[in-house]
Short mmCIF file of C-alpha atoms and ligand atoms in Angstrom, two decimals:
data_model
loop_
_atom_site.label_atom_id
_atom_site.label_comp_id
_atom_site.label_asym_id
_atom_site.label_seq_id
_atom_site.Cartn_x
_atom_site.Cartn_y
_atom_site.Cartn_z
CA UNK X 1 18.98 2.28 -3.63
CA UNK X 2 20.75 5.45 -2.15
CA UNK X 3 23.00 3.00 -0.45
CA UNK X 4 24.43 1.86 -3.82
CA UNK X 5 24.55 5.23 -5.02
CA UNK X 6 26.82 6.40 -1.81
CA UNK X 7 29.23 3.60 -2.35
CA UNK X 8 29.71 4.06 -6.32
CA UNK X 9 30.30 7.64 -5.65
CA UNK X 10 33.06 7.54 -2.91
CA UNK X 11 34.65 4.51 -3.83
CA UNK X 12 33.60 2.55 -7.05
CA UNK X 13 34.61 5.48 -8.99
CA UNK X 14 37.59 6.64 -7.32
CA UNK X 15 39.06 3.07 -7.97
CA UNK X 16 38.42 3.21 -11.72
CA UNK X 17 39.84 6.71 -11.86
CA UNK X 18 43.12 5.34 -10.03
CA UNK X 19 43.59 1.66 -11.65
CA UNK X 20 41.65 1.38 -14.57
CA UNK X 21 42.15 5.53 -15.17
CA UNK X 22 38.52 6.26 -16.09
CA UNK X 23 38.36 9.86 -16.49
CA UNK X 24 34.71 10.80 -17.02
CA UNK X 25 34.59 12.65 -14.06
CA UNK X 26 37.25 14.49 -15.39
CA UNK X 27 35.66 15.32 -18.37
CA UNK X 28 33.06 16.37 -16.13
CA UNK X 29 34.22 18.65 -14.35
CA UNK X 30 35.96 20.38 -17.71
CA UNK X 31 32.13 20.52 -19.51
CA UNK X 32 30.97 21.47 -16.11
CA UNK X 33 33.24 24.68 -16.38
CA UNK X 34 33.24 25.56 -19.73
CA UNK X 35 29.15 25.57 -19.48
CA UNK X 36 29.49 28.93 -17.91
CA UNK X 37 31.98 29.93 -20.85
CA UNK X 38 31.11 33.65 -22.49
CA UNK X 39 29.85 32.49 -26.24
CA UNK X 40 32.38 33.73 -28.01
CA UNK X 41 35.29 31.32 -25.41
CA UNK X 42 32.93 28.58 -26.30
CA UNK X 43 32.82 29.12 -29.93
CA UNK X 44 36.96 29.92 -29.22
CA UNK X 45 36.98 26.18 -27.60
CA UNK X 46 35.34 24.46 -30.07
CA UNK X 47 37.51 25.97 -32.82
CA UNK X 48 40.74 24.33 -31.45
CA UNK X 49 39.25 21.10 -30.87
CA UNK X 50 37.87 21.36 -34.26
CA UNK X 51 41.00 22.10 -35.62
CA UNK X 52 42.95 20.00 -33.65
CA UNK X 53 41.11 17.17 -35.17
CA UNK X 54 41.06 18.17 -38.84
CA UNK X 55 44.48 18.22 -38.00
CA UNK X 56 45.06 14.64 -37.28
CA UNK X 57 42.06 13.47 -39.82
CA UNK X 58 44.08 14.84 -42.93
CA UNK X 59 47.46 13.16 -41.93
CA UNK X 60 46.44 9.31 -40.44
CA UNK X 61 43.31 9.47 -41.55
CA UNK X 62 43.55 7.87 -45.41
CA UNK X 63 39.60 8.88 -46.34
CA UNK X 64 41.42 12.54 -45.20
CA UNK X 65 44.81 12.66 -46.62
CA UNK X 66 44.00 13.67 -50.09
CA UNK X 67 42.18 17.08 -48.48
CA UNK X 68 45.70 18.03 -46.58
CA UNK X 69 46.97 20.75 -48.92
CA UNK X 70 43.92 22.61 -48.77
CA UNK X 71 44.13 22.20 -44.76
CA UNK X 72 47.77 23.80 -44.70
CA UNK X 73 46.24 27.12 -46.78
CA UNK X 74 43.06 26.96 -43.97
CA UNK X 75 44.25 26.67 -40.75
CA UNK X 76 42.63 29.31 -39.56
CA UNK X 77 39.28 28.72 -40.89
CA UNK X 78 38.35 25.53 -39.35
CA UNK X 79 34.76 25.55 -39.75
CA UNK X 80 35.16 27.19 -43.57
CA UNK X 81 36.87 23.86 -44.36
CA UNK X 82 34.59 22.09 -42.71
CA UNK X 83 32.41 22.86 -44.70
CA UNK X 84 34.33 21.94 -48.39
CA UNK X 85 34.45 18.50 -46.94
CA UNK X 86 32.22 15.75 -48.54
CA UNK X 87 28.94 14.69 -46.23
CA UNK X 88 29.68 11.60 -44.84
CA UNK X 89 26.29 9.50 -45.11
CA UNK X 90 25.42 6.51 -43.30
CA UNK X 91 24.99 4.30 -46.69
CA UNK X 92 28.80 5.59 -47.96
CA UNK X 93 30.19 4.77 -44.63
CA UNK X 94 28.68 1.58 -44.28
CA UNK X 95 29.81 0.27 -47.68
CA UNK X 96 33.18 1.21 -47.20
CA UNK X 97 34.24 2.31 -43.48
CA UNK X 98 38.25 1.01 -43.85
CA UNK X 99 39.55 4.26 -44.72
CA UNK X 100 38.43 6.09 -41.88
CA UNK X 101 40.46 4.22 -39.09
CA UNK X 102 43.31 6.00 -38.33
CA UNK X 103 46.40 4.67 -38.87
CA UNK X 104 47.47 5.41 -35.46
CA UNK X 105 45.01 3.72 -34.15
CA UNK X 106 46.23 1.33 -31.52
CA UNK X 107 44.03 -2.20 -32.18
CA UNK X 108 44.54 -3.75 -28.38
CA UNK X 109 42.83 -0.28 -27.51
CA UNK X 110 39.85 -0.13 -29.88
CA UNK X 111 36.01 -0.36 -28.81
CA UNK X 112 33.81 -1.90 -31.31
CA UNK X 113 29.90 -0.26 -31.67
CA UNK X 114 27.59 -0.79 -33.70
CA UNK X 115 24.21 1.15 -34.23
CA UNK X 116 20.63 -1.20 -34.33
CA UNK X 117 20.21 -1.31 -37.96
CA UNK X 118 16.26 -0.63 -37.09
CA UNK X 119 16.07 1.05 -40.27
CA UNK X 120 18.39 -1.07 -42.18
CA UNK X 121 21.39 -2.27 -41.99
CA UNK X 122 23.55 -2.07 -39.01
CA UNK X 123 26.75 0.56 -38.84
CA UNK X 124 29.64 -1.16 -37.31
CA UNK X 125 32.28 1.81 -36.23
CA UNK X 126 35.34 2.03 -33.57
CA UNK X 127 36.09 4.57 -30.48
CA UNK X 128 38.27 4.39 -27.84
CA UNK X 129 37.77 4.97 -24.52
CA UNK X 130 38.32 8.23 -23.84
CA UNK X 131 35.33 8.74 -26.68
CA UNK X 132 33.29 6.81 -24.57
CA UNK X 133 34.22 8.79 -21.24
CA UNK X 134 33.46 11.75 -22.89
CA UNK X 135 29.89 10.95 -23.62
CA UNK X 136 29.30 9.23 -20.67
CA UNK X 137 30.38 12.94 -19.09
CA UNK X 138 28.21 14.59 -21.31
CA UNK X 139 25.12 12.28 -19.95
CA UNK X 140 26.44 12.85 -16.38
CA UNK X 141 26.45 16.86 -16.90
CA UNK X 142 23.14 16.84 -18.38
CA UNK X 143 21.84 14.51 -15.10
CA UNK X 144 23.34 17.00 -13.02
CA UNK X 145 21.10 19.63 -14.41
CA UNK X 146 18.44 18.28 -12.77
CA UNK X 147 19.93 17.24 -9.46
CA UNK X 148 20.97 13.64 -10.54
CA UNK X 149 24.33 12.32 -9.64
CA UNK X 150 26.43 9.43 -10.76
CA UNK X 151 25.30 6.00 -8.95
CA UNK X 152 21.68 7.49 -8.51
CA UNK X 153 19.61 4.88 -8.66
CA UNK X 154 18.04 4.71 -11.95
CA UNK X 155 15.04 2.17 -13.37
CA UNK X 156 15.28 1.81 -17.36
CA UNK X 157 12.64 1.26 -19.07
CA UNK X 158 13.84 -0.75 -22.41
CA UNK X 159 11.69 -1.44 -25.55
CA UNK X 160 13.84 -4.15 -26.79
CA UNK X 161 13.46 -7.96 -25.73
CA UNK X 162 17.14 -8.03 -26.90
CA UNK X 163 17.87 -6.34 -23.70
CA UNK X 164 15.53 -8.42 -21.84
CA UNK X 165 17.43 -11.44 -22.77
CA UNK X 166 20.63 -10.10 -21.74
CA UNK X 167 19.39 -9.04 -18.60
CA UNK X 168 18.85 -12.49 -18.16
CA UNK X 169 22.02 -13.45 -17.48
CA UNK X 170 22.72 -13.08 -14.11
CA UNK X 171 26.20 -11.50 -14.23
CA UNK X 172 24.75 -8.56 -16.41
CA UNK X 173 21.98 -8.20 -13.81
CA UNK X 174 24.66 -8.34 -11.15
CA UNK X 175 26.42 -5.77 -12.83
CA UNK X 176 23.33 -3.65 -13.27
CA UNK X 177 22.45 -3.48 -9.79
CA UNK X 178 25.35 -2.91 -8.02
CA UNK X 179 28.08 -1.30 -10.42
CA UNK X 180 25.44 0.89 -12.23
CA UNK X 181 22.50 0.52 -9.30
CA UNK X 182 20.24 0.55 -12.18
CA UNK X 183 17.01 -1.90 -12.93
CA UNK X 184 16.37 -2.67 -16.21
CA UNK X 185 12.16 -3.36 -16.64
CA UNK X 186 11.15 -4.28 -20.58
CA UNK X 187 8.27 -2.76 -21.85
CA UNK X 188 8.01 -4.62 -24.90
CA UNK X 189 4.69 -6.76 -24.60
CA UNK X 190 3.61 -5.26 -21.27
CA UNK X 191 0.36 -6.61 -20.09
CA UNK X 192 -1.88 -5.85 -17.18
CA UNK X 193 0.05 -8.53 -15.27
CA UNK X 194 3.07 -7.50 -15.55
CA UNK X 195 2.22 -4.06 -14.76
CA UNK X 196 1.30 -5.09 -11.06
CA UNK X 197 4.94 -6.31 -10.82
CA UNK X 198 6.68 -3.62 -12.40
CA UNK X 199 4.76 -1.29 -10.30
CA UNK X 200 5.98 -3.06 -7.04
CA UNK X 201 9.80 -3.61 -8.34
CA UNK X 202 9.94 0.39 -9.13
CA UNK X 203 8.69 0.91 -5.69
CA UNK X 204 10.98 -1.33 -3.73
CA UNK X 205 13.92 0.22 -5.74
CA UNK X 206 13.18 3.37 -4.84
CA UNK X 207 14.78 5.22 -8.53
CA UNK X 208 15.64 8.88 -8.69
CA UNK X 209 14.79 8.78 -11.95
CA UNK X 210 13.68 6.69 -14.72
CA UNK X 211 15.43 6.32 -17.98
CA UNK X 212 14.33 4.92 -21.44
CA UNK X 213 12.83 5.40 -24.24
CA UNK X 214 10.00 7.71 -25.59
CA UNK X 215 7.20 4.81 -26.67
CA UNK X 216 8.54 2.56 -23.42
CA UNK X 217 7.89 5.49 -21.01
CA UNK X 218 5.06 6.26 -22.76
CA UNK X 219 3.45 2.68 -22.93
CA UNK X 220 4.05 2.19 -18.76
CA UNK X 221 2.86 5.51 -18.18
CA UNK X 222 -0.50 4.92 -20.38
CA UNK X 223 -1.15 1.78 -18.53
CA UNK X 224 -0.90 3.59 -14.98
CA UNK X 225 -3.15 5.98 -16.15
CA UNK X 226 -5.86 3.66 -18.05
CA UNK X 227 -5.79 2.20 -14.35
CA UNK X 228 -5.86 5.13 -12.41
CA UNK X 229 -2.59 4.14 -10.56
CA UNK X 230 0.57 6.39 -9.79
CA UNK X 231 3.84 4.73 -8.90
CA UNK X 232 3.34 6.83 -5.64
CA UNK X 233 7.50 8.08 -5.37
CA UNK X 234 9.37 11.08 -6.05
CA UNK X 235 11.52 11.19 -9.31
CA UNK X 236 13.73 14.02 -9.93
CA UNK X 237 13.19 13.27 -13.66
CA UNK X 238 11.99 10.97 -16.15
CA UNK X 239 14.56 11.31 -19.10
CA UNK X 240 13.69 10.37 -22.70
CA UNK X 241 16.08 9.16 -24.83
CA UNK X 242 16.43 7.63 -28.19
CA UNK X 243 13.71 8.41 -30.26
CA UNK X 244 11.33 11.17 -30.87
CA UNK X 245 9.46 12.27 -27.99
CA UNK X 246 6.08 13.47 -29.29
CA UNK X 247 4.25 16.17 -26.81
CA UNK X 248 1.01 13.99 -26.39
CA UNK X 249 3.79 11.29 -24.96
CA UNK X 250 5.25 14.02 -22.77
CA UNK X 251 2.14 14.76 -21.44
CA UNK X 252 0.77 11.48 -20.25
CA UNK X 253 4.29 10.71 -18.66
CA UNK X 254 4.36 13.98 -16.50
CA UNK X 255 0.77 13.05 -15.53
CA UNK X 256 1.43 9.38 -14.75
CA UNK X 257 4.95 9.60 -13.18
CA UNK X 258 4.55 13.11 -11.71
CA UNK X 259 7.94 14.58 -12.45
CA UNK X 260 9.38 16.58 -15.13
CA UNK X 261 9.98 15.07 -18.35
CA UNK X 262 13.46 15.48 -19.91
CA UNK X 263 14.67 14.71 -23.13
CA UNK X 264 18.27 13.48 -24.25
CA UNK X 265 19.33 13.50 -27.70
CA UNK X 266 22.07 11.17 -28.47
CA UNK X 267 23.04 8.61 -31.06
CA UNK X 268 24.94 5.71 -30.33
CA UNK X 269 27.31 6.98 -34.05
CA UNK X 270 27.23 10.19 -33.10
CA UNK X 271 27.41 10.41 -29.14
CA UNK X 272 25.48 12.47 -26.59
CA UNK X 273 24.59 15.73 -28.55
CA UNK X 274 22.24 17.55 -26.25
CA UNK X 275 20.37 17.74 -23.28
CA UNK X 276 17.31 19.35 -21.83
CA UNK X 277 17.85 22.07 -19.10
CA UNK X 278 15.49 22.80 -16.42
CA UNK X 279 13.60 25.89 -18.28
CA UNK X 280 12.69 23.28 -21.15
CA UNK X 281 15.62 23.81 -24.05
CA UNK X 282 18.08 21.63 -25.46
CA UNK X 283 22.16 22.43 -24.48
CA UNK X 284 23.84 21.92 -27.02
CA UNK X 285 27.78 19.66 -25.94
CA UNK X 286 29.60 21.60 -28.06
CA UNK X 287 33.00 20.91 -26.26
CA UNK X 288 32.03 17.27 -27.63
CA UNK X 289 30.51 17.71 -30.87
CA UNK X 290 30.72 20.21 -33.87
CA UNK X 291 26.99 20.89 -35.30
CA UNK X 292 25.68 21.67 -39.66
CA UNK X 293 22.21 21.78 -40.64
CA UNK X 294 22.17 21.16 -44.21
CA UNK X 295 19.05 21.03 -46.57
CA UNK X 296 18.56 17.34 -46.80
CA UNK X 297 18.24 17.16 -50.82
CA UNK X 298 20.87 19.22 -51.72
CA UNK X 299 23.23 19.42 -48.98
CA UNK X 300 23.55 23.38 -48.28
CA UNK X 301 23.82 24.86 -45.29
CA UNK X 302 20.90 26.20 -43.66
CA UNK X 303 20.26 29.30 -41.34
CA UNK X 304 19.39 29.13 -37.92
CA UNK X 305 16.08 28.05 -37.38
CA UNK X 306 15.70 26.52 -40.43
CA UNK X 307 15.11 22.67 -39.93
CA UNK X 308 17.30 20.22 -41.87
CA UNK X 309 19.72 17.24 -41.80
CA UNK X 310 21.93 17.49 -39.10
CA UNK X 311 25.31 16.47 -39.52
CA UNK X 312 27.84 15.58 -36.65
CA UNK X 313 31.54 15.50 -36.16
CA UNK X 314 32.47 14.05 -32.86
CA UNK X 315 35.25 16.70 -31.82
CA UNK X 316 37.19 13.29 -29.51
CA UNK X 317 37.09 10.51 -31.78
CA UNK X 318 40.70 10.27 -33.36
CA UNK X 319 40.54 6.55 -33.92
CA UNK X 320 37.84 6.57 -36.54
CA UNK X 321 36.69 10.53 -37.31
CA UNK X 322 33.50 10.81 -39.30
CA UNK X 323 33.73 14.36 -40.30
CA UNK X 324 30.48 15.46 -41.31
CA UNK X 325 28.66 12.46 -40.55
CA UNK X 326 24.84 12.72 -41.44
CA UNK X 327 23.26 10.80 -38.70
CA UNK X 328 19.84 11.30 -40.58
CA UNK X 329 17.34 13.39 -38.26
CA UNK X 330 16.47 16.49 -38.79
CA UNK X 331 17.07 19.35 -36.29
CA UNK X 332 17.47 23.64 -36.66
CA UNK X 333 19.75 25.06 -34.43
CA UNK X 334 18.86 28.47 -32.23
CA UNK X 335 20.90 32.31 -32.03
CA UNK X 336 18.77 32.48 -28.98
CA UNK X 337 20.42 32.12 -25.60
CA UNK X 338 18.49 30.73 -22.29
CA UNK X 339 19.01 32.58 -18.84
CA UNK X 340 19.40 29.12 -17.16
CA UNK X 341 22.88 29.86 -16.71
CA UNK X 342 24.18 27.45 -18.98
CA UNK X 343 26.12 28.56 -21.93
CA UNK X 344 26.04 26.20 -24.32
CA UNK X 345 24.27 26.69 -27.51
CA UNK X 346 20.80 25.70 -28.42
CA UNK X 347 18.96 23.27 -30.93
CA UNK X 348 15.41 25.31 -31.42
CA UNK X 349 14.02 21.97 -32.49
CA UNK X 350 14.78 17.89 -33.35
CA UNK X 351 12.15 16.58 -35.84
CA UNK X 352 12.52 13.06 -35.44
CA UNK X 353 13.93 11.36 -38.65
CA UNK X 354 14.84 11.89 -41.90
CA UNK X 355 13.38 8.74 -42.61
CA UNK X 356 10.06 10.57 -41.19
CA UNK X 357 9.82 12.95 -43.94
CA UNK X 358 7.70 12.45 -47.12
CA UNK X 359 8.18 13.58 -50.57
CA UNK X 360 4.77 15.20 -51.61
CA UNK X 361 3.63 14.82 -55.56
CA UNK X 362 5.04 18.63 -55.93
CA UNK X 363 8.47 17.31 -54.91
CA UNK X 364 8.57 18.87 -51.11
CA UNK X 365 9.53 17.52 -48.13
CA UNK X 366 5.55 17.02 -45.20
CA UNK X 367 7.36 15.59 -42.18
CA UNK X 368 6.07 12.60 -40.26
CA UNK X 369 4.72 14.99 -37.38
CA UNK X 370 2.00 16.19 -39.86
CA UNK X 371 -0.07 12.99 -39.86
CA UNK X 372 0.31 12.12 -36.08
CA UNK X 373 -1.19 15.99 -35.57
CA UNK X 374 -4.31 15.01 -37.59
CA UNK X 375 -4.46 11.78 -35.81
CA UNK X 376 -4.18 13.23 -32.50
CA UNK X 377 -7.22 15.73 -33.04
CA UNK X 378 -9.46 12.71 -33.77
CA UNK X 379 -10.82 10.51 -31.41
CA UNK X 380 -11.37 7.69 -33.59
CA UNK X 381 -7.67 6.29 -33.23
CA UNK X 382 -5.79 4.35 -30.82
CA UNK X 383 -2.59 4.78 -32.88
CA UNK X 384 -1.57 4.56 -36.70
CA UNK X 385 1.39 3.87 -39.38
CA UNK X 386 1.72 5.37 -42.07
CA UNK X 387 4.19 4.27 -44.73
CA UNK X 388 5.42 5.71 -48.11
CA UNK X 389 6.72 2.95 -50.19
CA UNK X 390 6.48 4.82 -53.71
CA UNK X 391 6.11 8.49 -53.51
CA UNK X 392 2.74 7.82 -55.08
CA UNK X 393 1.92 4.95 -53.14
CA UNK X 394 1.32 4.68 -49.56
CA UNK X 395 -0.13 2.20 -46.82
CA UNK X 396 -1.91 3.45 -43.88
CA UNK X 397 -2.48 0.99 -40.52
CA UNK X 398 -4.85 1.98 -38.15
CA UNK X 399 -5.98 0.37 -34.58
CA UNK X 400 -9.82 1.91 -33.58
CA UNK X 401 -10.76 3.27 -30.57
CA UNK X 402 -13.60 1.38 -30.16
CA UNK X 403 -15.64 3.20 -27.88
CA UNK X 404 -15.39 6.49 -30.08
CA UNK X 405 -14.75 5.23 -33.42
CA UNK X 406 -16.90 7.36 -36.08
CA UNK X 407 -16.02 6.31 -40.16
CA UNK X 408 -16.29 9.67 -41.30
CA UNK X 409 -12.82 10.11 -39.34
CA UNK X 410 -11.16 7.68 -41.80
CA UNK X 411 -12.16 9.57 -44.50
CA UNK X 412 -11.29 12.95 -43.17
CA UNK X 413 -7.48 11.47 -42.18
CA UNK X 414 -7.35 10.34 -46.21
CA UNK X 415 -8.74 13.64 -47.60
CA UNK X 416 -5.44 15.46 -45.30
CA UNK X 417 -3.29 13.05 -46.00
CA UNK X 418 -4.08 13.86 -49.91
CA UNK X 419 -3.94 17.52 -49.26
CA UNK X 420 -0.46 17.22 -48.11
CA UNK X 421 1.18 14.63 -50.51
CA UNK X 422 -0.58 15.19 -53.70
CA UNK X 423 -2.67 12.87 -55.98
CA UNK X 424 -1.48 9.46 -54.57
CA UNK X 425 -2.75 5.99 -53.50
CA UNK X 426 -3.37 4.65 -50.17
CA UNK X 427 -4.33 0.99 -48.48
CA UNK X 428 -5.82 1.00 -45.45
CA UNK X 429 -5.79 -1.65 -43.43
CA UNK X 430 -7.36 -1.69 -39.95
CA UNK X 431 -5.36 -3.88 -37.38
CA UNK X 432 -5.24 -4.66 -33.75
CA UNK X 433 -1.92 -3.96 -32.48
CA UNK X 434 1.09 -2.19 -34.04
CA UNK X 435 3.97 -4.05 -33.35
CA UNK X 436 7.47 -2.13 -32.54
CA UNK X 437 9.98 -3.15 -34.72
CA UNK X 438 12.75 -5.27 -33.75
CA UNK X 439 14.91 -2.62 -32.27
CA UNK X 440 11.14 -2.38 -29.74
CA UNK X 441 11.05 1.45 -31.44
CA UNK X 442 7.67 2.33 -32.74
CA UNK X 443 7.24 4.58 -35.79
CA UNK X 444 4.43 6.10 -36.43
CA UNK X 445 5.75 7.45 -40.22
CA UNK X 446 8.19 5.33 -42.86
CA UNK X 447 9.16 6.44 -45.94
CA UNK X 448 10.50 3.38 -48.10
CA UNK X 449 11.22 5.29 -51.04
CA UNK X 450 14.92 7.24 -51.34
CA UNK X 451 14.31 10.78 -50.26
CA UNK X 452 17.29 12.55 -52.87
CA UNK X 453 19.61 10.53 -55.03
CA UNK X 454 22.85 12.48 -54.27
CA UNK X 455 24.32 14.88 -51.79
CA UNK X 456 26.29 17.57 -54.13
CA UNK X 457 29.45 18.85 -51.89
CA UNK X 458 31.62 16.65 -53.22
ZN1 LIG P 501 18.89 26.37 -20.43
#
């Protein structure tokens, strides 16, 4: 509703900023400059903030204190010492995250978050709200790339009944529509029905853009096509977020919504990272976040364009810093610069998931990506899962396209699957419908099985 989006602009906001002093616009405008910062300024930035923050982890940070000699004798090397710090994983944190609240850290003021636990269990972690602001610029910046503004009206398309039930209550839908002017549509369980009704709520709200994530987007936009429907309204954009977006998904979005396809790489533990510009590559915030790629089983850094375990310290949060913190995907950053005009540096490539790489019988790493490719070139599939629960012993789901189903495929799938991993076993089961799991994320590839036993670094 461009209504909505006039009044948030010129006076929703301006009253947070003056009694409730919200300053992500602020932030804003500071990324917005320092986007069109020579590299070496940016890399200049970052340092301070960097340092600024190792600065405050070893003195009121207790997981930190023991490292603040060697600090004092590296002050000027930032990154160096970085880099002699222990990787934080997900598992360590989770078991014991007490010792990474700073002591300063002001109770009445701190936000609680937690991440889905999809994969396991939850993370439960504190910001404060100046954290928050800062990503919530980020996202705003990243928007504005593509001629989005704050309090654009925006349709999100969620996977997760969770959110369904929330949007539920009224005073959340309320909120939704005329604080955020957003629409929240689930896509989990979406049937022909409902389609007819989405279809006609998206066109009487009128969104610049829609919002979700990957396999959402991707199921509404599969259904408008298997009908031969459009939703028949300009979007500026269509921005993925969330999980991996696979090119096939890309594809059939951009021909069912008719609008450019961007993708946002965040993490609710390790804030908004990058975003897509308008000739196709991802920004890297790096006035928000420091970036490492590190091989995954032994923890050394990695040159550019190498792909490995990324791991992320958040350059604002002060009430909780996880230096190092291995949010478990697997990314390669990029020397190469884009002539977009934006400065910031660039990730060459996200892989999806750790968790989406196998261990092969030979001991290396086939990611996820591998089997969907072979899938993909067969048209004997509707979709698959694939899941490693031993390194030796796998299970293998698959839904048939009825219409062009042909066994041989099945065998041909096994005989690459074996050519990748080794000498192992697999069940295949043939199945109707894979079900997302409870977070409404669908993975295609699962490994069960740990992928290294220790990180060395420390
Ligand atoms: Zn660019």
């Amino acid at each position: 509703m461009p209504a909505t989006g006039f009044w948030i602009r010129r006076i929703q906001w301006p009253l947070m900023e003056t009694f409730k002093e919200n300053r992500t616009r602020q932030y804003m405008s500071e990324m917005l400059l320092a986007q069109s910062l020579e590299k070496e300024a940016l890399l200049e930035s970052q340092r301070k903030k960097l340092a600024s923050l190792l600065d405050h982890a070893v003195r009121h940070v207790p997981a930190y204190t023991e490292f603040a000699a060697e600090w004092e004798t590296n002050r000027d090397l930032p990154e160096r010492f970085l880099q002699r710090l222990p990787i934080l994983d997900k598992t360590r944190f989770r078991m014991n995250p007490d010792p990474y609240l700073s002591r300063h850290a002001n109770p009445a003021k701190l936000i609680g978050n937690r991440t889905g636990g999809s994969t396991g269990e939850p993370t439960r972690f504190y910001l404060d709200r100046p954290a928050v602001e800062r990503y919530e610029a980020a996202r705003w910046l990243g928007l504005s790339w593509h001629g989005i503004n704050i309090g654009d009206p925006c349709v999100m398309i969620w996977g997760s009944p969770l959110e369904l039930n929330q949007q539920q209550q009224s005073r959340h839908r309320w909120k939704e529509r005329w604080l955020k002017n957003r629409l929240i549509l689930s896509a989990y369980d979406m049937d022909e029905k409902q389609l007819d009704t989405y279809r006609k709520l998206i066109q009487r709200f009128r969104p610049t853009y829609l919002y979700g994530y990957a396999s959402a987007l991707y199921t509404l936009a599969s259904m408008l096509k298997q009908r031969g429907l459009v939703l028949g309204i300009p979007l500026k954009a269509v921005v993925s977020t969330a999980e991996s977006l696979y090119e096939h998904q890309r594809k059939t979005m951009e021909e069912a919504f008719l609008a450019p396809v961007i993708n946002e790489y965040g993490a609710r533990d390790g804030g908004m990272i990058a975003y897509q510009c308008r000739k196709g590559h991802m920004h890297i915030f790096s006035e928000n976040c420091y970036l490492e790629v590190v091989d995954p089983t032994t923890g050394l850094p990695l040159y550019p364009g190498e792909a490995g375990a990324v791991l992320v310290t958040d350059l604002h949060n002060t009430v909780m810093p996880r230096l190092r913190y291995q949010l478990g995907d697997v990314v390669a950053l990029s020397t190469q610069t884009c002539d977009c005009g934006i400065n910031y540096p660039l990730l060459k490539q996200i892989d999806g998931r750790e968790d989406d790489m196998f261990i092969s019988q030979q001991g290396g790493l086939v990611h996820g990506h591998y089997f969907n490719h072979i899938v993909r070139n067969m048209d004997s599939f509707r979709t698959f899962q694939i899941v490693q629960h031993e390194p030796n012993h796998l299970s293998l789901k698959l839904v048939k396209e009825p219409s062009s189903y042909q066994p041989a495929d099945e065998t041909r799938l096994l005989a690459g699957i074996h050519d990748a991993l080794g000498d192992v076993s697999i069940q295949v089961a043939y199945v109707d419908h894979i079900p997302p799991s409870a977070s409404g994320k669908t993975r295609y590839a699962i490994r069960e099985c740990p992928l290294t036993t220790a990180h060395g670094m420390e």
